[in-house]
Short mmCIF file of C-alpha atoms in Angstrom, two decimals:
data_model
loop_
_atom_site.label_atom_id
_atom_site.label_comp_id
_atom_site.label_asym_id
_atom_site.label_seq_id
_atom_site.Cartn_x
_atom_site.Cartn_y
_atom_site.Cartn_z
CA MET T 1 14.09 -10.24 2.63
CA ALA T 2 16.22 -7.16 3.56
CA GLY T 3 16.75 -3.98 1.53
CA LEU T 4 15.09 -5.45 -1.52
CA PHE T 5 14.78 -3.57 -4.76
CA PHE T 6 12.01 -4.16 -7.32
CA GLU T 7 14.24 -6.58 -9.25
CA ASP T 8 14.64 -8.80 -6.18
CA PHE T 9 10.93 -9.62 -5.87
CA VAL T 10 9.30 -12.66 -7.43
CA VAL T 11 5.79 -14.02 -7.13
CA GLY T 12 5.53 -16.66 -4.41
CA GLN T 13 8.05 -15.15 -1.94
CA THR T 14 6.67 -15.31 1.58
CA PHE T 15 7.28 -13.37 4.76
CA ARG T 16 6.19 -13.64 8.37
CA SER T 17 5.95 -11.25 11.31
CA PRO T 18 6.57 -11.70 15.02
CA THR T 19 3.52 -11.83 17.31
CA HIS T 20 1.68 -9.02 19.09
CA THR T 21 -0.67 -9.44 22.06
CA VAL T 22 -3.72 -7.15 22.05
CA THR T 23 -4.80 -5.60 25.36
CA ALA T 24 -8.15 -4.14 26.39
CA GLU T 25 -6.38 -0.89 27.24
CA ALA T 26 -4.85 -0.62 23.77
CA ILE T 27 -8.26 -1.28 22.19
CA LYS T 28 -9.84 1.53 24.23
CA THR T 29 -6.96 3.99 23.73
CA PHE T 30 -7.14 3.59 19.93
CA ALA T 31 -10.92 3.86 19.97
CA ARG T 32 -11.00 7.02 22.07
CA GLU T 33 -9.05 8.82 19.36
CA PHE T 34 -10.15 7.16 16.15
CA ASP T 35 -13.34 5.08 16.59
CA PRO T 36 -15.28 6.15 19.70
CA GLN T 37 -18.14 3.65 19.67
CA PRO T 38 -19.42 1.72 22.74
CA PHE T 39 -18.25 -1.74 21.52
CA HIS T 40 -14.64 -0.44 21.28
CA LEU T 41 -14.65 1.64 24.49
CA ASP T 42 -16.27 -0.19 27.38
CA GLU T 43 -16.73 -3.87 28.29
CA GLU T 44 -20.20 -3.38 29.85
CA ALA T 45 -21.59 -1.28 27.00
CA ALA T 46 -20.12 -3.73 24.48
CA LYS T 47 -22.16 -6.60 25.96
CA GLY T 48 -25.34 -5.04 24.53
CA SER T 49 -23.83 -4.52 21.07
CA VAL T 50 -23.77 -6.67 17.95
CA PHE T 51 -20.34 -7.96 19.06
CA GLY T 52 -21.44 -9.11 22.53
CA GLY T 53 -18.20 -7.85 24.07
CA LEU T 54 -15.24 -5.50 23.69
CA VAL T 55 -13.60 -5.75 20.24
CA ALA T 56 -10.86 -3.81 18.48
CA SER T 57 -11.78 -1.28 15.77
CA GLY T 58 -11.04 -2.77 12.35
CA TRP T 59 -8.81 0.23 11.77
CA HIS T 60 -6.88 -0.70 14.91
CA THR T 61 -6.42 -4.21 13.51
CA ALA T 62 -5.22 -2.63 10.26
CA ALA T 63 -2.75 -0.39 12.12
CA MET T 64 -1.43 -3.30 14.21
CA THR T 65 -1.06 -5.25 10.98
CA MET T 66 1.07 -2.46 9.50
CA ARG T 67 3.34 -2.55 12.56
CA LEU T 68 3.67 -6.33 12.24
CA ILE T 69 4.60 -5.96 8.55
CA VAL T 70 7.24 -3.33 9.42
CA ASP T 71 8.65 -5.74 12.07
CA SER T 72 8.52 -8.74 9.67
CA ASP T 73 11.30 -10.09 7.47
CA LEU T 74 9.93 -8.10 4.50
CA HIS T 75 12.21 -5.10 3.99
CA PRO T 76 11.80 -3.26 0.67
CA ALA T 77 14.61 -0.76 -0.06
CA GLY T 78 13.44 2.73 0.82
CA GLY T 79 10.82 1.51 3.29
CA THR T 80 7.45 -0.20 3.21
CA VAL T 81 5.38 2.31 1.24
CA GLY T 82 1.88 1.46 0.12
CA ALA T 83 -0.33 3.15 -2.44
CA GLY T 84 -3.38 1.40 -0.95
CA THR T 85 -4.93 -2.03 -0.85
CA GLU T 86 -7.25 -3.71 -3.31
CA GLU T 87 -9.08 -5.55 -0.57
CA LEU T 88 -9.39 -5.11 3.16
CA ARG T 89 -11.66 -7.52 5.06
CA TRP T 90 -12.14 -8.26 8.69
CA PRO T 91 -13.67 -11.80 8.73
CA ARG T 92 -13.86 -11.84 12.55
CA PRO T 93 -13.23 -9.32 15.34
CA VAL T 94 -10.11 -9.02 17.51
CA HIS T 95 -10.68 -9.45 21.25
CA PRO T 96 -8.57 -8.48 24.28
CA GLY T 97 -5.86 -11.11 24.80
CA ASP T 98 -5.67 -12.14 21.14
CA VAL T 99 -2.14 -12.83 19.90
CA LEU T 100 -1.76 -11.70 16.29
CA HIS T 101 0.82 -12.28 13.58
CA VAL T 102 0.97 -11.65 9.85
CA GLU T 103 1.79 -14.09 7.07
CA GLY T 104 2.29 -12.67 3.57
CA GLU T 105 3.05 -13.68 0.03
CA VAL T 106 4.09 -11.77 -3.09
CA VAL T 107 1.27 -12.21 -5.65
CA GLU T 108 2.21 -9.72 -8.37
CA VAL T 109 5.35 -7.88 -9.50
CA ARG T 110 4.92 -5.17 -12.14
CA ALA T 111 7.09 -2.35 -13.44
CA SER T 112 5.44 1.06 -13.45
CA ARG T 113 4.70 2.36 -16.95
CA SER T 114 4.52 5.99 -15.89
CA ARG T 115 7.43 6.06 -13.42
CA PRO T 116 10.55 4.19 -14.64
CA THR T 117 12.25 4.46 -11.22
CA ILE T 118 9.72 2.31 -9.35
CA GLY T 119 7.79 -0.94 -9.49
CA ILE T 120 4.65 -2.22 -7.87
CA VAL T 121 4.77 -5.31 -5.63
CA LYS T 122 1.40 -6.66 -4.54
CA ILE T 123 1.36 -8.74 -1.40
CA ARG T 124 -1.47 -10.83 0.02
CA CYS T 125 -1.45 -10.52 3.81
CA LYS T 126 -3.33 -12.53 6.40
CA THR T 127 -3.44 -11.35 9.98
CA LEU T 128 -4.06 -14.40 12.08
CA ASN T 129 -5.07 -14.84 15.74
CA GLN T 130 -3.69 -17.42 18.17
CA SER T 131 -6.10 -20.05 16.76
CA GLY T 132 -4.86 -19.48 13.23
CA GLU T 133 -8.12 -17.79 12.25
CA PRO T 134 -7.82 -14.77 9.92
CA VAL T 135 -8.89 -11.47 11.50
CA GLN T 136 -7.81 -9.39 8.50
CA ILE T 137 -7.20 -10.12 4.81
CA SER T 138 -5.59 -7.43 2.69
CA GLN T 139 -3.76 -7.10 -0.61
CA PRO T 140 -1.64 -3.97 -0.48
CA ALA T 141 0.33 -2.61 -3.40
CA LEU T 142 3.83 -1.58 -2.37
CA ILE T 143 5.86 1.04 -4.26
CA VAL T 144 9.41 -0.32 -4.50
CA PRO T 145 12.41 1.49 -6.08
CA ARG T 146 14.23 -0.10 -9.01
CA ARG T 147 17.90 -0.90 -8.51
CA GLY T 148 20.16 1.97 -9.51
CA ALA T 149 17.21 4.28 -10.20
CA MET S 1 -29.06 10.63 8.90
CA ALA S 2 -29.51 9.58 12.55
CA GLY S 3 -30.28 6.08 13.89
CA LEU S 4 -30.93 4.73 10.42
CA PHE S 5 -32.01 1.14 9.86
CA PHE S 6 -31.31 -0.78 6.67
CA GLU S 7 -34.72 0.11 5.26
CA ASP S 8 -33.90 3.86 5.57
CA PHE S 9 -30.93 3.78 3.20
CA VAL S 10 -31.20 4.48 -0.51
CA VAL S 11 -28.52 4.78 -3.18
CA GLY S 12 -27.49 8.41 -3.66
CA GLN S 13 -27.79 9.59 -0.03
CA THR S 14 -24.83 11.72 0.90
CA PHE S 15 -23.14 12.64 4.18
CA ARG S 16 -20.37 14.96 5.27
CA SER S 17 -18.03 15.18 8.23
CA PRO S 18 -16.63 18.14 10.18
CA THR S 19 -12.95 19.01 9.59
CA HIS S 20 -9.85 17.79 11.41
CA THR S 21 -6.44 19.49 11.39
CA VAL S 22 -3.45 17.10 11.26
CA THR S 23 -0.42 17.99 13.40
CA ALA S 24 3.23 16.86 13.08
CA GLU S 25 3.02 15.56 16.66
CA ALA S 26 -0.05 13.39 15.89
CA ILE S 27 1.71 12.00 12.78
CA LYS S 28 4.73 11.00 14.85
CA THR S 29 2.72 9.60 17.78
CA PHE S 30 0.74 7.32 15.49
CA ALA S 31 3.92 6.27 13.64
CA ARG S 32 5.84 5.40 16.76
CA GLU S 33 3.19 2.82 17.65
CA PHE S 34 1.99 1.57 14.28
CA ASP S 35 4.30 2.55 11.39
CA PRO S 36 7.79 3.44 12.66
CA GLN S 37 9.51 4.50 9.43
CA PRO S 38 11.72 7.63 9.03
CA PHE S 39 9.28 9.54 6.74
CA HIS S 40 6.57 9.33 9.42
CA LEU S 41 8.81 9.96 12.46
CA ASP S 42 11.25 12.80 11.83
CA GLU S 43 11.23 15.89 9.62
CA GLU S 44 14.97 15.77 8.86
CA ALA S 45 15.07 12.05 8.06
CA ALA S 46 11.93 12.46 5.95
CA LYS S 47 13.70 14.97 3.65
CA GLY S 48 15.86 12.19 2.23
CA SER S 49 12.91 9.84 1.65
CA VAL S 50 10.66 9.28 -1.35
CA PHE S 51 8.16 11.78 0.22
CA GLY S 52 10.67 14.64 0.63
CA GLY S 53 9.16 15.53 4.03
CA LEU S 54 7.13 14.32 6.97
CA VAL S 55 3.86 12.60 5.93
CA ALA S 56 1.20 10.67 7.78
CA SER S 57 1.08 6.91 7.60
CA GLY S 58 -1.71 5.85 5.23
CA TRP S 59 -3.15 3.86 8.15
CA HIS S 60 -3.22 7.04 10.18
CA THR S 61 -5.17 8.72 7.36
CA ALA S 62 -7.52 5.71 7.41
CA ALA S 63 -7.96 5.97 11.18
CA MET S 64 -8.59 9.75 11.04
CA THR S 65 -11.12 9.05 8.25
CA MET S 66 -12.98 6.59 10.54
CA ARG S 67 -13.16 9.25 13.25
CA LEU S 68 -14.52 11.80 10.76
CA ILE S 69 -17.15 9.31 9.61
CA VAL S 70 -18.21 8.63 13.26
CA ASP S 71 -18.47 12.41 13.75
CA SER S 72 -20.35 12.92 10.44
CA ASP S 73 -24.10 13.06 9.90
CA LEU S 74 -24.17 9.35 8.98
CA HIS S 75 -25.56 7.45 11.96
CA PRO S 76 -26.62 3.87 11.28
CA ALA S 77 -28.66 2.26 14.08
CA GLY S 78 -26.37 0.08 16.24
CA GLY S 79 -23.23 1.98 15.25
CA THR S 80 -20.96 2.36 12.23
CA VAL S 81 -19.76 -1.24 11.82
CA GLY S 82 -17.76 -2.21 8.75
CA ALA S 83 -16.93 -5.65 7.36
CA GLY S 84 -14.10 -4.17 5.33
CA THR S 85 -13.60 -2.01 2.27
CA GLU S 86 -13.46 -3.01 -1.36
CA GLU S 87 -10.96 -0.34 -2.17
CA LEU S 88 -8.57 1.77 -0.16
CA ARG S 89 -6.31 4.18 -2.00
CA TRP S 90 -4.12 7.05 -0.90
CA PRO S 91 -3.71 9.19 -4.06
CA ARG S 92 -1.50 11.73 -2.22
CA PRO S 93 0.12 11.94 1.24
CA VAL S 94 -1.21 13.89 4.23
CA HIS S 95 1.20 16.58 5.55
CA PRO S 96 1.35 18.41 8.89
CA GLY S 97 -1.18 21.25 8.86
CA ASP S 98 -3.53 19.59 6.41
CA VAL S 99 -7.22 20.08 7.19
CA LEU S 100 -9.21 16.96 6.32
CA HIS S 101 -12.89 16.21 5.95
CA VAL S 102 -14.88 13.28 4.52
CA GLU S 103 -17.64 13.35 1.91
CA GLY S 104 -19.58 10.15 1.35
CA GLU S 105 -22.37 8.69 -0.74
CA VAL S 106 -24.42 5.49 -0.50
CA VAL S 107 -23.62 3.43 -3.63
CA GLU S 108 -25.28 0.08 -2.86
CA VAL S 109 -28.01 -1.23 -0.53
CA ARG S 110 -28.40 -4.98 -0.30
CA ALA S 111 -30.21 -7.35 2.07
CA SER S 112 -28.05 -10.13 3.49
CA ARG S 113 -29.04 -13.56 2.12
CA SER S 114 -27.41 -15.48 5.00
CA ARG S 115 -28.44 -13.18 7.86
CA PRO S 116 -32.07 -11.95 7.70
CA THR S 117 -31.55 -9.43 10.54
CA ILE S 118 -29.02 -7.28 8.70
CA GLY S 119 -28.30 -5.52 5.42
CA ILE S 120 -25.17 -4.28 3.70
CA VAL S 121 -24.82 -0.59 2.86
CA LYS S 122 -21.82 0.29 0.71
CA ILE S 123 -20.59 3.87 0.89
CA ARG S 124 -18.04 5.60 -1.26
CA CYS S 125 -15.93 7.92 0.88
CA LYS S 126 -13.52 10.59 -0.15
CA THR S 127 -11.20 12.09 2.44
CA LEU S 128 -10.24 15.54 1.10
CA ASN S 129 -7.58 18.05 2.17
CA GLN S 130 -7.99 21.83 2.43
CA SER S 131 -7.43 22.17 -1.35
CA GLY S 132 -10.22 19.69 -2.12
CA GLU S 133 -7.72 17.05 -3.23
CA PRO S 134 -8.50 13.45 -2.27
CA VAL S 135 -6.00 11.93 0.17
CA GLN S 136 -8.01 8.71 0.59
CA ILE S 137 -10.66 6.91 -1.46
CA SER S 138 -12.46 4.00 0.10
CA GLN S 139 -15.63 1.99 -0.38
CA PRO S 140 -16.54 0.40 2.95
CA ALA S 141 -19.38 -2.07 3.41
CA LEU S 142 -21.39 -1.28 6.51
CA ILE S 143 -23.42 -3.88 8.39
CA VAL S 144 -26.76 -2.25 9.27
CA PRO S 145 -29.60 -3.88 11.27
CA ARG S 146 -33.05 -4.29 9.71
CA ARG S 147 -35.88 -2.49 11.38
CA GLY S 148 -37.57 -4.65 14.04
CA ALA S 149 -35.03 -7.42 13.69
#
């Protein structure tokens, strides 16, 4: 799906990303800037936390998911621009060494009433670990230009 | 609100973060790793995009919001741990130079049926820019330990 305009999307289209391996160092680097809590910063401190070990911030998982979507075979014309997501869940944490990929499906295609040059394409995205277990479920709404607009 | 257990939360409690100034360099650094698209990477390229100029990735706004919440006066016992967010919207983009802060309110307090040691505290968070305009609306569900559990 490359350079797709609103008119090119239909419900049921699927896309898939490459994989990304999560490192302990990346987990800590993200956490130092954006989520400095013991269970994201230090293996020893994390042992005494609710997680029992070092885990990625959910917002790190969300950011890695965005990168995987950008690197996937989903390529809306004008870029992958989201207005938000209806749902964002982290059913289980991401650990160092996890290998993530994203699988997505178009679940809604709707012209904008207020802006005739764009449409909304909702996608349901699962971020899966190497065991096929979901670590993030989201349903972002993409803003996609109409052809010739 | 420091070291609060589930029993300490009531609907209507509010919290507030300090401020954070967003720089062009931080926008580009985040984007290079997590959202490498022209409107997040380069001022000139961004001029020709739907945004008309450099803007932060929505996931960068979300990550900065998490940091502001960690630095706010909301301090659940055991850390600020989220299971996800029911809603996540970016009503307007974040630009270089924007000064952000978060204002939040407890909107739901509910014991977990399946896990007697924890409760769920839903908070409605607005991330506001220097003009008081919301740049992110979210409603995360925090997992908070019960006292003595």
